Short mmCIF file of C-alpha atoms in Angstrom, two decimals:
data_model
loop_
_atom_site.label_atom_id
_atom_site.label_comp_id
_atom_site.label_asym_id
_atom_site.label_seq_id
_atom_site.Cartn_x
_atom_site.Cartn_y
_atom_site.Cartn_z
CA MET I 1 -16.81 22.06 -9.68
CA LYS I 2 -17.33 23.15 -6.42
CA MET I 3 -18.35 19.85 -5.16
CA ALA I 4 -15.23 18.01 -6.63
CA LEU I 5 -13.78 20.60 -4.83
CA LEU I 6 -15.44 20.08 -1.68
CA ALA I 7 -15.05 16.01 -2.11
CA THR I 8 -10.85 16.83 -2.64
CA LEU I 9 -10.84 18.69 0.30
CA THR I 10 -12.70 16.33 2.28
CA LEU I 11 -10.51 13.58 1.09
CA VAL I 12 -7.58 15.36 2.22
CA VAL I 13 -9.23 16.01 5.40
CA GLN I 14 -10.15 12.51 5.78
CA VAL I 15 -6.20 11.20 5.03
CA ALA I 16 -5.40 13.84 7.80
CA LEU I 17 -7.47 12.25 10.44
CA GLY I 18 -5.32 8.89 10.01
CA TRP I 19 -2.29 10.88 10.85
CA PRO I 20 -0.12 8.92 13.02
CA ASP I 21 -0.24 11.23 15.91
CA SER I 22 -3.93 11.72 15.93
CA PRO I 23 -6.75 9.45 18.00
CA ALA I 24 -7.27 6.14 16.37
CA TRP I 25 -10.97 6.48 16.40
CA LEU I 26 -10.65 9.41 14.08
CA THR I 27 -10.64 7.25 11.17
CA ALA I 28 -13.81 5.65 11.59
CA VAL I 29 -15.20 9.00 10.69
CA LEU I 30 -16.54 8.99 6.85
CA LEU I 31 -16.45 12.61 5.96
CA PRO I 32 -17.54 12.43 2.57
CA MET I 33 -20.84 10.82 3.61
CA VAL I 34 -22.30 14.23 4.01
CA PHE I 35 -22.34 14.08 0.29
CA VAL I 36 -23.99 10.88 -0.13
CA VAL I 37 -26.74 11.89 2.46
CA GLY I 38 -26.76 15.57 1.50
CA ALA I 39 -27.88 15.26 -2.25
CA PRO I 40 -31.29 13.68 -1.79
CA LEU I 41 -31.93 15.74 1.28
CA LEU I 42 -31.38 19.10 -0.54
CA MET I 43 -32.98 17.83 -3.74
CA ALA I 44 -29.82 17.27 -5.77
CA GLU I 45 -29.99 15.93 -9.34
CA ARG I 46 -31.31 12.05 -9.40
CA ARG I 47 -27.87 10.91 -11.07
CA TRP I 48 -26.04 11.62 -7.66
CA PRO I 49 -25.29 7.82 -7.44
CA HIS I 50 -22.98 7.86 -10.31
CA PHE I 51 -21.12 10.98 -8.66
CA ALA I 52 -21.15 8.82 -5.48
CA LEU I 53 -19.18 6.23 -7.61
CA LEU I 54 -16.58 8.75 -8.52
CA LEU I 55 -16.16 9.71 -5.00
CA GLY I 56 -15.83 5.86 -4.10
CA LEU I 57 -13.11 5.65 -6.82
CA ALA I 58 -11.47 8.55 -5.60
CA TRP I 59 -11.48 6.81 -2.12
CA ASP I 60 -10.31 3.91 -3.35
CA LEU I 61 -7.41 5.63 -4.67
CA VAL I 62 -6.38 7.42 -1.82
CA LEU I 63 -7.35 5.20 0.97
CA GLU I 64 -7.91 1.46 -0.26
CA PRO I 65 -5.41 -1.12 -1.42
CA VAL I 66 -7.37 -1.81 -4.39
CA VAL I 67 -9.63 0.20 -6.54
CA GLY I 68 -13.16 -0.67 -6.76
CA PRO I 69 -14.61 -2.11 -3.66
CA GLY I 70 -15.04 1.67 -2.23
CA ALA I 71 -16.83 2.65 -5.26
CA ILE I 72 -19.35 -0.02 -4.78
CA ALA I 73 -19.80 0.80 -1.22
CA TRP I 74 -20.19 4.51 -1.85
CA SER I 75 -22.61 4.03 -4.68
CA ALA I 76 -24.48 1.33 -3.08
CA SER I 77 -25.16 3.92 -0.14
CA ALA I 78 -25.97 6.64 -2.55
CA VAL I 79 -28.61 4.53 -4.23
CA VAL I 80 -30.28 3.23 -1.14
CA LEU I 81 -30.42 6.61 0.27
CA SER I 82 -31.71 8.05 -2.95
CA PHE I 83 -34.88 5.26 -2.43
CA VAL I 84 -35.27 5.81 1.13
CA VAL I 85 -34.68 9.73 1.85
CA PRO I 86 -37.82 10.85 -0.51
CA LEU I 87 -39.88 8.38 1.62
CA VAL I 88 -39.44 11.04 4.53
CA ALA I 89 -40.48 14.48 4.70
CA ASP I 90 -38.05 15.20 7.43
CA ARG I 91 -34.94 17.41 6.15
CA SER I 92 -34.20 18.59 9.82
CA PRO I 93 -30.47 17.81 11.25
CA ARG I 94 -32.18 14.94 12.75
CA ALA I 95 -32.88 13.42 9.39
CA TRP I 96 -29.19 14.29 8.37
CA PHE I 97 -28.19 12.52 11.49
CA ALA I 98 -30.34 9.26 10.92
CA PHE I 99 -29.47 9.11 7.23
CA GLY I 100 -26.11 9.65 8.31
CA ALA I 101 -26.19 6.62 10.35
CA LEU I 102 -27.71 4.70 7.58
CA GLY I 103 -25.54 5.45 4.77
CA ALA I 104 -22.42 4.61 7.28
CA GLY I 105 -23.56 1.28 8.06
CA LEU I 106 -24.20 0.45 4.29
CA MET I 107 -21.07 1.71 3.21
CA ILE I 108 -19.19 -0.50 5.71
CA VAL I 109 -20.97 -3.62 5.32
CA VAL I 110 -21.17 -3.49 1.40
CA ARG I 111 -17.29 -2.49 1.48
CA HIS I 112 -16.85 -5.70 3.55
CA LEU I 113 -18.71 -7.78 1.11
CA ALA I 114 -17.41 -6.31 -1.99
CA LEU I 115 -13.62 -6.81 -0.37
CA LEU I 116 -14.52 -10.62 0.98
CA PRO I 117 -14.51 -12.63 -2.37
CA LEU I 118 -11.18 -10.99 -3.17
CA GLY I 119 -9.73 -12.37 0.10
CA LEU I 120 -8.77 -8.80 1.50
CA ALA I 121 -11.57 -8.33 4.24
CA ALA I 122 -10.70 -7.82 7.71
CA GLU I 123 -12.73 -8.97 10.49
CA LEU I 124 -15.83 -6.70 10.82
CA THR I 125 -16.40 -6.00 14.56
CA GLY I 126 -19.16 -4.83 15.90
CA HIS I 127 -17.41 -1.96 17.89
CA TYR I 128 -16.00 -0.59 14.72
CA LEU I 129 -19.26 -0.78 13.02
CA ILE I 130 -21.24 1.20 15.78
CA LEU I 131 -18.27 3.48 16.48
CA SER I 132 -18.01 4.42 12.51
CA VAL I 133 -22.00 4.51 12.30
CA VAL I 134 -21.90 6.85 15.49
CA LEU I 135 -19.45 9.39 14.52
CA THR I 136 -20.38 9.59 10.90
CA SER I 137 -23.89 10.32 11.76
CA LEU I 138 -22.87 12.82 14.51
CA TRP I 139 -20.65 14.49 11.39
CA CYS I 140 -23.81 14.31 9.07
CA GLY I 141 -25.98 15.55 11.80
CA LEU I 142 -23.48 18.71 12.62
CA VAL I 143 -23.62 19.27 8.95
CA GLY I 144 -27.01 19.42 8.53
CA TRP I 145 -27.36 21.60 11.61
CA MET I 146 -24.88 23.82 10.09
CA ILE I 147 -26.94 24.06 7.09
CA ALA I 148 -30.46 24.38 8.86
CA LEU I 149 -28.56 27.51 10.63
CA ASN I 150 -28.34 29.16 7.03
CA LEU I 151 -25.17 31.13 8.67
CA PRO I 152 -24.54 32.97 5.12
CA THR I 153 -28.12 34.69 5.23
CA ARG I 154 -27.96 35.21 8.65
CA TRP I 155 -24.75 36.85 8.39
CA ILE I 156 -26.00 38.95 5.65
CA THR I 157 -29.13 39.92 7.37
CA HIS I 158 -26.75 41.01 10.30
CA ARG I 159 -24.47 43.02 8.06
CA ALA I 160 -27.54 44.93 6.49
CA LYS I 161 -28.93 45.65 10.06
CA LYS I 162 -25.45 47.00 11.55
CA LEU I 163 -25.09 48.84 7.70
CA ARG I 164 -28.66 50.77 8.44
CA MET T 1 -38.76 0.34 -17.42
CA THR T 2 -38.82 3.25 -15.02
CA GLU T 3 -35.88 5.43 -14.50
CA ARG T 4 -34.94 4.13 -11.09
CA GLN T 5 -34.67 0.63 -12.41
CA ILE T 6 -32.52 1.62 -15.14
CA LEU T 7 -30.54 3.16 -12.43
CA VAL T 8 -30.01 0.45 -10.27
CA LEU T 9 -29.40 -1.89 -13.51
CA ARG T 10 -26.80 0.54 -14.53
CA THR T 11 -25.22 0.82 -11.07
CA GLY T 12 -25.35 -2.82 -10.58
CA LEU T 13 -23.17 -3.44 -13.75
CA LEU T 14 -21.01 -0.79 -12.69
CA TRP T 15 -20.76 -2.52 -9.12
CA VAL T 16 -19.83 -5.98 -11.12
CA LEU T 17 -17.28 -4.52 -13.48
CA LEU T 18 -15.51 -2.59 -10.54
CA GLU T 19 -15.49 -5.98 -8.62
CA LEU T 20 -13.61 -7.69 -11.59
CA LEU T 21 -11.69 -4.67 -11.36
CA ALA T 22 -10.33 -5.09 -8.24
CA ALA T 23 -9.84 -8.66 -8.65
CA ALA T 24 -7.84 -7.86 -11.35
CA GLN T 25 -5.41 -6.21 -8.84
CA VAL T 26 -5.32 -8.68 -6.25
CA GLN T 27 -3.56 -11.83 -6.11
CA THR T 28 -4.35 -15.44 -4.56
CA PRO T 29 -1.83 -16.94 -1.86
CA GLY T 30 -0.41 -18.92 -4.63
CA GLY T 31 0.57 -16.12 -6.61
CA GLU T 32 -2.11 -15.92 -9.18
CA ARG T 33 -4.40 -12.97 -10.03
CA VAL T 34 -7.97 -13.24 -8.42
CA LEU T 35 -9.42 -12.90 -11.84
CA SER T 36 -7.62 -15.17 -13.55
CA PHE T 37 -8.90 -17.65 -10.83
CA TRP T 38 -12.26 -16.65 -11.05
CA ALA T 39 -12.32 -17.24 -14.54
CA ARG T 40 -10.63 -20.59 -14.24
CA MET T 41 -13.32 -21.52 -11.67
CA ALA T 42 -16.07 -20.29 -14.02
CA ILE T 43 -14.64 -22.33 -16.83
CA SER T 44 -13.82 -25.44 -15.21
CA PRO T 45 -17.40 -26.76 -15.07
CA VAL T 46 -17.16 -26.13 -18.75
CA PHE T 47 -14.07 -27.98 -19.14
CA ARG T 48 -15.38 -30.78 -16.83
CA ILE T 49 -18.57 -30.94 -18.90
CA GLY T 50 -16.75 -31.16 -22.04
CA GLU T 51 -14.27 -33.66 -20.79
CA THR T 52 -17.18 -35.55 -19.44
CA ILE T 53 -18.75 -35.22 -22.73
CA GLY T 54 -15.83 -36.21 -24.70
CA SER T 55 -14.97 -39.46 -22.47
CA SER T 56 -18.89 -40.17 -22.94
CA VAL T 57 -18.36 -39.91 -26.76
CA GLY T 58 -15.03 -41.79 -26.64
CA GLY T 59 -16.34 -44.56 -24.80
CA ALA T 60 -19.44 -44.78 -27.08
CA VAL T 61 -17.22 -44.97 -30.06
CA THR T 62 -14.77 -47.49 -28.17
CA GLY T 63 -17.84 -49.68 -27.49
CA PHE T 64 -19.26 -49.38 -30.96
CA SER T 65 -15.85 -50.42 -32.22
CA GLU T 66 -15.69 -53.05 -29.45
CA SER T 67 -18.99 -54.35 -30.57
CA THR T 68 -18.26 -54.30 -34.27
CA ARG T 69 -15.48 -56.39 -33.65
CA LEU T 70 -17.39 -58.53 -31.43
CA VAL T 71 -19.74 -58.99 -34.15
CA VAL T 72 -16.88 -59.81 -36.57
CA ILE T 73 -15.45 -62.28 -34.03
CA ASN T 74 -18.93 -63.60 -33.54
CA ARG T 75 -19.42 -64.32 -37.11
CA GLY T 76 -16.11 -65.84 -37.51
CA LEU T 77 -17.29 -68.37 -34.73
CA ARG T 78 -20.25 -69.11 -36.48
CA LEU T 79 -18.50 -70.03 -39.42
CA GLU T 80 -16.31 -72.08 -37.38
CA LEU T 81 -19.31 -73.64 -35.67
CA GLU T 82 -20.69 -74.14 -39.17
CA LYS T 83 -17.74 -75.78 -40.18
CA ALA T 84 -17.26 -78.08 -37.29
CA ARG T 85 -20.93 -79.04 -37.52
CA ALA T 86 -20.33 -80.13 -41.26
CA ILE T 87 -16.91 -81.98 -40.07
CA ASN T 88 -19.11 -83.76 -37.66
CA TRP T 89 -21.87 -84.33 -39.90
CA ILE T 90 -19.39 -85.82 -42.16
CA MET T 91 -17.60 -87.75 -39.46
CA THR T 92 -20.69 -89.27 -38.38
CA GLU T 93 -21.57 -90.14 -41.80
CA ASP T 94 -18.07 -91.82 -42.48
CA MET T 95 -18.54 -93.78 -39.02
CA ALA T 96 -22.16 -94.87 -39.97
CA ALA T 97 -20.35 -96.05 -43.38
CA HIS T 98 -17.52 -97.91 -41.30
CA ARG T 99 -20.21 -99.84 -39.10
CA GLU T 100 -22.12 -100.54 -42.53
CA LEU T 101 -18.83 -101.87 -43.83
CA ASN T 102 -17.99 -104.03 -40.69
CA SER T 103 -21.47 -105.37 -41.00
CA ILE T 104 -20.68 -106.36 -44.51
CA ALA T 105 -17.36 -107.62 -43.46
CA ALA T 106 -19.20 -109.66 -40.80
CA MET T 107 -22.14 -111.01 -43.27
CA ILE T 108 -19.22 -112.36 -45.39
CA PRO T 109 -16.62 -114.66 -43.54
CA ASN T 110 -14.95 -115.61 -46.98
CA LEU T 111 -14.48 -112.08 -48.26
CA THR T 112 -11.74 -111.82 -50.50
CA SER T 113 -9.48 -109.07 -51.05
CA ALA T 114 -11.10 -108.43 -54.28
CA ALA T 115 -13.87 -106.84 -52.65
CA VAL T 116 -14.10 -103.00 -53.26
CA PRO T 117 -16.33 -100.47 -50.70
CA ALA T 118 -18.11 -97.77 -52.44
CA ARG T 119 -19.86 -94.83 -51.39
CA THR T 120 -23.48 -94.18 -52.60
CA THR T 121 -23.75 -90.92 -54.02
CA TYR T 122 -27.15 -91.11 -55.77
CA ARG T 123 -30.43 -93.17 -55.56
CA ASP T 124 -33.55 -93.27 -57.43
CA LEU T 125 -35.66 -96.14 -55.91
CA ALA T 126 -38.81 -95.69 -58.31
CA ARG T 127 -36.38 -96.25 -61.41
CA GLY T 128 -34.10 -99.10 -59.34
CA ARG T 129 -31.01 -97.45 -60.20
CA MET T 130 -27.92 -96.28 -57.61
CA ILE T 131 -24.57 -94.87 -58.29
CA ALA T 132 -21.83 -95.53 -55.85
CA LEU T 133 -18.16 -94.03 -55.84
CA VAL T 134 -15.45 -96.64 -55.79
CA THR T 135 -12.87 -95.71 -53.01
CA VAL T 136 -10.05 -97.13 -55.11
CA ASP T 137 -8.86 -96.71 -58.66
CA ARG T 138 -9.68 -99.87 -59.98
CA ARG T 139 -12.22 -100.57 -62.77
CA ILE T 140 -15.21 -102.61 -61.58
CA ALA T 141 -16.38 -105.46 -64.19
CA THR T 142 -20.36 -105.51 -65.25
CA ASP T 143 -22.38 -107.81 -63.35
CA THR T 144 -20.39 -107.37 -59.94
CA PRO T 145 -22.73 -107.95 -57.10
CA ALA T 146 -23.69 -105.12 -54.87
CA ILE T 147 -24.43 -105.82 -51.24
CA ALA T 148 -25.34 -103.68 -48.32
CA ASP T 149 -24.90 -104.32 -44.62
CA THR T 150 -28.17 -106.27 -44.18
CA GLY T 151 -28.44 -108.00 -47.90
CA VAL T 152 -28.13 -107.75 -51.61
CA ILE T 153 -28.88 -104.43 -53.33
CA GLY T 154 -28.08 -105.37 -56.92
CA ARG T 155 -25.61 -105.63 -59.78
CA VAL T 156 -23.08 -103.31 -61.43
CA ILE T 157 -24.58 -102.28 -64.86
CA ARG T 158 -22.28 -99.83 -65.92
CA THR T 159 -18.65 -98.36 -64.87
CA GLU T 160 -17.20 -95.03 -65.70
CA GLY T 161 -13.99 -94.09 -63.82
CA ARG T 162 -14.44 -94.51 -60.21
CA ARG T 163 -18.25 -94.30 -60.74
CA CYS T 164 -20.70 -97.51 -61.06
CA TRP T 165 -24.20 -97.79 -61.92
CA ILE T 166 -26.17 -100.24 -60.04
CA GLU T 167 -29.59 -101.90 -61.00
CA LEU T 168 -31.18 -102.41 -57.84
CA ILE T 169 -33.04 -106.18 -57.13
CA THR T 170 -36.28 -104.00 -57.11
CA HIS T 171 -36.02 -103.09 -60.77
CA PRO T 172 -38.52 -104.86 -62.86
CA VAL T 173 -36.22 -106.52 -64.90
CA ALA T 174 -33.79 -107.22 -62.35
CA ALA T 175 -33.78 -111.13 -61.29
CA ILE T 176 -31.86 -112.77 -58.70
CA ALA T 177 -31.83 -116.87 -57.86
CA ILE T 178 -32.89 -117.33 -54.38
CA GLN T 179 -33.66 -120.05 -51.71
CA THR T 180 -34.58 -120.43 -48.13
CA PRO T 181 -31.45 -120.83 -46.11
CA GLU T 182 -31.54 -124.43 -45.51
CA GLY T 183 -32.06 -124.62 -49.23
CA ARG T 184 -35.86 -126.24 -48.97
CA VAL T 185 -37.13 -124.19 -51.43
CA GLN T 186 -35.57 -122.60 -54.54
CA GLY T 187 -37.00 -119.61 -56.74
CA LEU T 188 -36.47 -116.66 -58.89
CA ALA T 189 -36.82 -113.16 -57.05
CA VAL T 190 -37.57 -110.23 -59.65
CA GLY T 191 -38.16 -106.80 -59.16
CA SER T 192 -41.82 -105.13 -59.69
CA ASP T 193 -43.18 -101.38 -59.74
CA THR T 194 -43.98 -101.58 -56.34
CA GLY T 195 -40.50 -101.46 -55.09
CA GLU T 196 -41.27 -105.19 -53.61
CA LEU T 197 -39.91 -108.45 -54.82
CA GLU T 198 -42.07 -111.18 -56.79
CA ILE T 199 -40.87 -114.85 -55.82
CA GLN T 200 -41.23 -116.74 -58.69
CA PHE T 201 -41.23 -120.76 -59.46
CA ILE T 202 -42.26 -121.63 -56.02
CA PRO T 203 -44.06 -124.94 -56.38
CA ARG T 204 -47.71 -125.09 -54.71
CA GLN T 205 -46.63 -127.76 -52.23
CA ALA T 206 -43.70 -125.78 -51.15
CA GLN T 207 -43.68 -124.89 -47.21
CA LEU T 208 -43.08 -121.40 -47.30
CA MET T 209 -44.07 -119.15 -44.49
CA ARG T 210 -44.51 -115.50 -44.01
CA GLY T 211 -41.38 -113.88 -42.61
CA GLU T 212 -39.43 -116.47 -43.95
CA ARG T 213 -35.85 -115.18 -44.68
CA LEU T 214 -34.57 -115.56 -48.25
CA VAL T 215 -30.95 -115.83 -49.19
CA THR T 216 -29.12 -116.13 -52.82
CA SER T 217 -28.47 -119.49 -54.12
CA GLY T 218 -25.73 -118.56 -56.62
CA ALA T 219 -27.73 -120.65 -59.29
CA ASP T 220 -27.52 -117.27 -61.53
CA GLY T 221 -24.03 -117.09 -61.60
CA ILE T 222 -24.02 -113.72 -60.49
CA TYR T 223 -24.46 -113.54 -56.63
CA PRO T 224 -22.41 -115.68 -54.59
CA PRO T 225 -24.78 -117.91 -52.27
CA GLY T 226 -25.61 -117.26 -48.97
CA LEU T 227 -26.54 -113.81 -49.30
CA PRO T 228 -29.63 -112.24 -47.59
CA VAL T 229 -31.81 -110.87 -50.19
CA GLY T 230 -35.26 -110.31 -48.34
CA SER T 231 -37.98 -111.99 -46.08
CA VAL T 232 -41.36 -113.18 -47.18
CA THR T 233 -44.47 -110.87 -46.91
CA ALA T 234 -47.31 -112.74 -48.76
CA VAL T 235 -48.06 -115.94 -49.94
CA ARG T 236 -51.03 -116.77 -51.95
CA GLU T 237 -52.23 -119.83 -53.96
CA SER T 238 -53.32 -119.13 -57.65
CA ASP T 239 -54.78 -120.90 -60.53
CA GLN T 240 -51.39 -120.92 -61.80
CA ALA T 241 -48.94 -123.71 -61.31
CA PHE T 242 -46.92 -121.66 -58.64
CA LEU T 243 -47.47 -120.21 -55.50
CA GLU T 244 -47.75 -116.07 -55.63
CA VAL T 245 -45.09 -115.03 -53.33
CA ARG T 246 -44.06 -111.52 -52.75
CA ALA T 247 -41.09 -110.34 -50.65
CA GLU T 248 -39.41 -107.28 -49.03
CA THR T 249 -35.95 -106.70 -49.40
CA ALA T 250 -33.48 -107.28 -46.68
CA ALA T 251 -31.31 -104.48 -47.35
CA ALA T 252 -33.05 -100.98 -46.51
CA LEU T 253 -32.36 -99.40 -50.03
CA ALA T 254 -33.43 -96.21 -48.91
CA THR T 255 -30.74 -95.52 -46.30
CA VAL T 256 -27.76 -97.33 -47.48
CA ARG T 257 -24.49 -95.53 -47.49
CA VAL T 258 -22.03 -97.94 -48.14
CA VAL T 259 -21.98 -101.06 -50.40
CA LEU T 260 -19.56 -103.57 -51.15
CA LEU T 261 -18.75 -104.51 -54.97
CA LEU T 262 -17.83 -108.29 -54.62
CA ASP T 263 -15.34 -108.02 -57.88
CA GLY T 264 -13.93 -111.14 -58.93
CA TRP T 265 -15.60 -113.26 -55.82
CA MET T 266 -15.83 -116.37 -58.05
CA HIS T 267 -12.18 -116.39 -58.42
CA GLY T 268 -11.09 -115.17 -55.11
CA GLN T 269 -9.04 -112.32 -57.16
CA PRO T 270 -9.11 -109.03 -58.87
CA PRO T 271 -10.52 -109.02 -62.24
CA ASN T 272 -7.71 -107.78 -64.39
CA GLU T 273 -5.95 -111.19 -63.32
CA LYS T 274 -9.57 -112.85 -64.19
CA GLN T 275 -9.67 -114.99 -67.41
CA PRO T 276 -11.90 -113.15 -69.65
#
């Protein structure tokens, strides 16, 4: 339930990033990628790719002209990351950064391939791909760093020290 | 199958379903659903194959029916060919018969109008018999001479309707008065069991050579004089008062097609006008 609320919030923010007055490059950030990267890194349940598919469907409903290609792209990223992440022992923010880049690249390419047979695929430029990969990886790295900081525990410790 | 493989399989299946779902929502520039366009493109090879098979089967059926029709036509043509061959054979026979008839007519300059042509329908050389079919509806009298294109063949011994039974000159009981063409030697030719003629009553001093032609003398009152009978094949002296002479018939009895019956030759008129 918490994940569903977080995902909804993320999608709302994603839509907000595309607000007409906002910078154009903000739409290149794939905010829901943190769920796809975070699940294998945080040892979540193995059926996470199916939830990624639901996330993709929601993405399609909110942001895409047709329902389907987004779900395919998000679940493809989730499947690949669920296979690749266990191979690496690193769980630091650097890993979040790297797997965020990999997931973003995969999502964009697979989405383009899924739209291609439908005749809806726009031209996939290297500039957009790099921009999206970099921004999404930075976003994932930021989230990973925030998790690594373990702020709630620190806050509780800090409060306990002050109360003593 | 591992859990990971099951996951990939299941996810792949979901991707296919999702792509189909997306295709159902999008239209081609022509206004057709992409999904139906894909379905049509997927099914078109099947239709094309079916069409090809159908046309092949149709072609085979058409070819079979055509070949059957050709076989029927071929059979018809073969029948026509056989018919044409039969007609050709009959025409050839008729032409040969006419030639023989012309030869006979040339052989007898003073041929009377009473002479009747007849077609041979049966021959038995061993028994010295021949059956001829008269071409006109006329009763032929017995003892009427029958001649072929090369000589005498015999005489009529029985008539029934248009059919005439002819006793050949080679029959053992047949006899015909003969002579050499210039009348120097005269005798009697009788039939024999060997199919040859025995020439009897030839005097020992007669000058008769092998190969000499013999014609009718008319002395028997049956055959008109001057008709070819045969040619001498053997002359031998014996203890008898006469020479032993053998001759072969002038007429080819085995192959004769047409005979001429000299009905009423003595009077130059048909037998129904002839005095009894």
